[in-house]
Amino acid sequence: MLDQARALDASDPLAEYRDRFDLPDGVIYLDGNSLGALPKATTERLQQVMREEWGTDLIRSWNSADWIHLPQRVGGKIAPLIGAQPHEVIVADSVSVNLFKLISAALKMQSGRRVILSEPGNFPTDLYMIQGLEGQGLATQRLAERNAIVEALDGDVALLLLTHVHYKSGAIFDMAALTKAAHDVGALVLWDLSHTGGALPVDLNGCDADFAVGCGYKYLNGGPGAPAYAFVAERHHDAIDQPLSGWMGHAAPFEFSDDYSPAPGVDRLLCGTAPILSVSALEVGVDLIAEIGVHRLWAKSRALSEFFLECLAEAGVDLPLVSPEEPMKRGSQLSFRHEEAYALCQALIARGIIGDFRAPDILRLGFAPAYLRFEDMARTAEELADILAKSAWDTPEFKHRAAVT
Amino acid sequence: MLDQARALDASDPLAEYRDRFDLPDGVIYLDGNSLGALPKATTERLQQVMREEWGTDLIRSWNSADWIHLPQRVGGKIAPLIGAQPHEVIVADSVSVNLFKLISAALKMQSGRRVILSEPGNFPTDLYMIQGLEGQGLATQRLAERNAIVEALDGDVALLLLTHVHYKSGAIFDMAALTKAAHDVGALVLWDLSHTGGALPVDLNGCDADFAVGCGYKYLNGGPGAPAYAFVAERHHDAIDQPLSGWMGHAAPFEFSDDYSPAPGVDRLLCGTAPILSVSALEVGVDLIAEIGVHRLWAKSRALSEFFLECLAEAGVDLPLVSPEEPMKRGSQLSFRHEEAYALCQALIARGIIGDFRAPDILRLGFAPAYLRFEDMARTAEELADILAKSAWDTPEFKHRAAVT
């Protein structure tokens, strides 16, 4: 399969972009869905932000480097990747904090309704933020299995909150159909695009979505813990009322008024001062992904994962696939079940192949197409086959769990 | 006064630390209370975080570089600067977001009480976060002038929320006395240390304070929009229940459970993933301030501001001082009233002296003692006297206001 892989790499129109990332030698990185790789331009840009903007221009950079509009600027660049208008997206805080803002806003808009509907096994923080509002006495969580969500929608549901691409399985929800089903009962919809943005195209406005949030540190390559983004459809801009009403979301923050008055549009989602170094790093990642183009990225990611499955079959590996078999129905990842998935993941890492483990029994391999090669697929399949054939994962060393798994 | 200034600089035990900062030539920077200067070590450290931790070790750095405990590690280093134990302080989010968490937690602990008492003219975001909870129907804001706060404390007050050093005037509240007065009526106290931490010593535990928040980008030199910190007295660690219950505050985030269960102690104040680049930059600033020592810093800042007032008197400048005249009663700043304070500030900036303007009529000069010289005081007084004598501020150019004032 290695020859075939090399031929595919030779004709890959995205092959040139691998060199735009700073990747360690001897590593096959299949965890870009957890932490995207470092764009080479990021280190240069951050040097500039530190030395010129912070060090030299100091406080003046709020105007001269336009730090004050950095959240809007980067949000506007993310917008076309997710089917939004530039003024509908802003960079702020974390996914969790943005979920809290938008769930709260939805509850305010839906007076008389307090149910937030989601699925069990959604990414935990999505559920935890609903539970935070439950603890405040303002919301009621309702969970329905993914094939029973439409039936669980009724006139009590204020908001349907779903993650578009499931973090564990990679399964994609039908955004258009579910948004319509929610709207049919008067519910709003909030999409978590953490495993979508930068990996596959999505059309928020085409689907008539109300709200969305997404992560900056996965397929957008914004760096560890990069700030997140939030989307509010233009039609809701005047209705948004959210409780994290910090001074940066004020209509006139530098008037230092005692009374909060929200800024227009998505600006009112801002709360405190944005972490400029981290948002600047995110901008570089977003620029690079936008340059490559999200349609081309998704096409390559499907080709990579399909080729990987062929390589596995060729090598006689038959791990149960948890992800959908149909490539159009999954995100940029493949997840496999193995009862010792943690140890299996560690055994791969020891051979320079970095995937990740998701409790309790999932080996998750992400195919960030901006910097992966078909050759990486062939080699990974080969090593995985060898590890399984020899039960090389079955050692105390590989079973010992670190703080972060 | 210049000779006297140079003599003072020659005998200043902190003079050597100026060289640890990357300061632009020809600039006197009197705005470290808004954005602290760049420590030279920060650019090197961030290069290392980007190239080695992110670029090379990638996702493994959550364990190998201990990113997962970075919020606790940096919080623990801030703790001795504010009279806290290391496990009582954590770095997270922004001041605004942390205010929301702790006001919410206080309301939960004080069932039956819903008044949050503060002062008019407090830093706006402090009031806006109370108002955010008012909008949720969970709190009632009560404001009392600073000399009437004790009288405004009664059995309805859940929490007294004050900023220790006032952002505009620099006036210091008596933390011990006000904390005791609040406790006497059963109220909890939350101190905003944004203009305190790293500038003057404060003894949270000695004053029996309950909660505190503070800013990373002023006297801690953490960089633009650096993450903030939060303090919870150990005796409240088990009682804290806050609604921004994100996955990083979960007792076992990597078990990916559907149900939120708070981590012990201040860890439960974490919400989303910390912006590692920005927190890493903050750590460098905190290390440097801790090395210099906050008692020495405050002594020098008082000497600087007293000397500056002497220089002004010598130069015949008689701008009304808004800050307390007694140096022990003000933070590391001097604020003056002038009806065209904005233009006056711009005229100073045009001469390389960067202070700031706070609406509507305050010229605020900050004396970050880690990198300022007595010579800077003499020169600033000289230029200010000249600008005022010639009304050099009175031009359309200096009156034109930018987005950030």
Short mmCIF file of C-alpha atoms in Angstrom, two decimals, chain B residues 169-304:
data_model
loop_
_atom_site.label_atom_id
_atom_site.label_comp_id
_atom_site.label_asym_id
_atom_site.label_seq_id
_atom_site.Cartn_x
_atom_site.Cartn_y
_atom_site.Cartn_z
CA SER B 169 -8.82 57.74 41.75
CA GLY B 170 -6.47 55.10 43.12
CA ALA B 171 -8.19 55.37 46.52
CA ILE B 172 -7.74 52.28 48.70
CA PHE B 173 -10.56 50.74 50.68
CA ASP B 174 -9.80 49.51 54.18
CA MET B 175 -10.08 45.81 53.42
CA ALA B 176 -9.94 44.61 57.01
CA ALA B 177 -12.54 47.05 58.32
CA LEU B 178 -15.01 46.62 55.47
CA THR B 179 -14.68 42.85 55.46
CA LYS B 180 -15.43 42.82 59.17
CA ALA B 181 -18.38 45.17 58.77
CA ALA B 182 -19.83 42.91 56.08
CA HIS B 183 -19.30 39.76 58.12
CA ASP B 184 -20.98 41.45 61.08
CA VAL B 185 -24.26 41.48 59.13
CA GLY B 186 -23.70 38.03 57.65
CA ALA B 187 -22.61 39.26 54.22
CA LEU B 188 -19.73 37.77 52.25
CA VAL B 189 -17.07 39.95 50.60
CA LEU B 190 -15.56 39.81 47.11
CA TRP B 191 -12.55 42.04 46.47
CA ASP B 192 -11.53 43.08 42.97
CA LEU B 193 -7.74 43.34 43.12
CA SER B 194 -7.21 44.43 39.52
CA HIS B 195 -5.28 47.57 40.51
CA THR B 196 -3.75 45.94 43.58
CA GLY B 197 -2.14 42.63 42.64
CA GLY B 198 1.54 43.12 41.86
CA ALA B 199 1.45 46.81 42.83
CA LEU B 200 0.86 46.78 46.55
CA PRO B 201 0.78 44.10 49.19
CA VAL B 202 -2.60 42.98 50.39
CA ASP B 203 -3.46 40.34 52.96
CA LEU B 204 -6.64 38.56 51.92
CA ASN B 205 -6.45 35.91 54.61
CA GLY B 206 -5.27 38.36 57.25
CA CYS B 207 -8.42 40.37 56.49
CA ASP B 208 -10.59 37.25 56.50
CA ALA B 209 -11.70 37.96 52.92
CA ASP B 210 -14.03 35.45 51.29
CA PHE B 211 -13.41 35.90 47.57
CA ALA B 212 -11.24 37.95 45.24
CA VAL B 213 -10.56 38.40 41.56
CA GLY B 214 -7.75 40.23 39.81
CA CYS B 215 -6.29 41.21 36.49
CA GLY B 216 -3.24 39.69 34.79
CA TYR B 217 -2.42 42.44 32.32
CA LYS B 218 -1.72 45.42 34.56
CA TYR B 219 0.91 45.21 37.30
CA LEU B 220 1.49 41.51 36.67
CA ASN B 221 2.74 42.26 33.15
CA GLY B 222 0.98 39.27 31.63
CA GLY B 223 0.34 40.84 28.23
CA PRO B 224 -2.69 42.37 26.54
CA GLY B 225 -5.88 40.72 27.75
CA ALA B 226 -3.93 38.27 29.92
CA PRO B 227 -6.16 35.83 31.79
CA ALA B 228 -7.35 36.78 35.26
CA TYR B 229 -7.19 35.08 38.64
CA ALA B 230 -9.68 34.19 41.32
CA PHE B 231 -9.32 33.52 45.05
CA VAL B 232 -11.62 31.55 47.32
CA ALA B 233 -10.80 31.29 51.02
CA GLU B 234 -10.15 27.69 51.97
CA ARG B 235 -13.08 27.61 54.40
CA HIS B 236 -15.48 28.06 51.46
CA HIS B 237 -13.92 25.47 49.17
CA ASP B 238 -16.61 22.87 49.68
CA ALA B 239 -19.46 25.38 49.46
CA ILE B 240 -18.62 26.88 46.09
CA ASP B 241 -21.28 26.11 43.49
CA GLN B 242 -21.00 28.22 40.37
CA PRO B 243 -22.97 28.04 37.13
CA LEU B 244 -20.10 28.22 34.62
CA SER B 245 -19.58 24.54 35.26
CA GLY B 246 -17.45 23.66 32.27
CA TRP B 247 -15.58 20.43 31.75
CA MET B 248 -12.24 21.72 33.01
CA GLY B 249 -13.85 22.30 36.42
CA HIS B 250 -15.14 18.73 36.56
CA ALA B 251 -13.74 16.33 39.16
CA ALA B 252 -12.72 13.94 36.35
CA PRO B 253 -12.89 15.74 33.00
CA PHE B 254 -11.37 12.89 31.05
CA GLU B 255 -14.02 10.42 32.13
CA PHE B 256 -16.39 12.35 29.82
CA SER B 257 -19.37 11.74 32.06
CA ASP B 258 -22.77 13.21 31.16
CA ASP B 259 -23.16 14.58 34.69
CA TYR B 260 -21.25 17.48 36.16
CA SER B 261 -19.45 16.83 39.40
CA PRO B 262 -17.27 19.69 40.66
CA ALA B 263 -13.54 19.33 41.17
CA PRO B 264 -12.24 20.02 44.70
CA GLY B 265 -11.40 23.56 45.77
CA VAL B 266 -10.70 26.37 43.35
CA ASP B 267 -10.31 23.92 40.47
CA ARG B 268 -14.08 24.04 40.12
CA LEU B 269 -13.76 27.66 39.01
CA LEU B 270 -12.27 26.44 35.75
CA CYS B 271 -14.70 26.37 32.87
CA GLY B 272 -13.27 25.81 29.37
CA THR B 273 -9.72 25.08 28.26
CA ALA B 274 -7.20 27.72 29.37
CA PRO B 275 -5.51 29.76 26.60
CA ILE B 276 -2.06 28.26 27.17
CA LEU B 277 -0.07 30.86 25.21
CA SER B 278 -1.60 33.71 27.18
CA VAL B 279 -1.33 31.95 30.55
CA SER B 280 2.31 31.10 29.81
CA ALA B 281 3.04 34.77 29.14
CA LEU B 282 1.31 35.68 32.39
CA GLU B 283 3.52 33.25 34.29
CA VAL B 284 6.65 35.11 33.18
CA GLY B 285 5.26 38.43 34.41
CA VAL B 286 4.22 36.93 37.73
CA ASP B 287 7.63 35.32 38.23
CA LEU B 288 9.35 38.64 37.67
CA ILE B 289 7.09 40.59 40.03
CA ALA B 290 7.45 37.88 42.68
CA GLU B 291 11.24 38.05 42.31
CA ILE B 292 11.27 41.82 42.87
CA GLY B 293 8.84 41.57 45.77
CA VAL B 294 5.62 43.44 46.22
CA HIS B 295 6.64 45.28 49.41
CA ARG B 296 9.68 46.78 47.68
CA LEU B 297 7.54 47.64 44.67
CA TRP B 298 5.01 49.50 46.73
CA ALA B 299 7.68 51.42 48.63
CA LYS B 300 9.20 52.56 45.35
CA SER B 301 5.84 53.44 43.85
CA ARG B 302 5.08 55.70 46.82
CA ALA B 303 8.49 57.31 46.50
CA LEU B 304 7.93 57.86 42.77
#
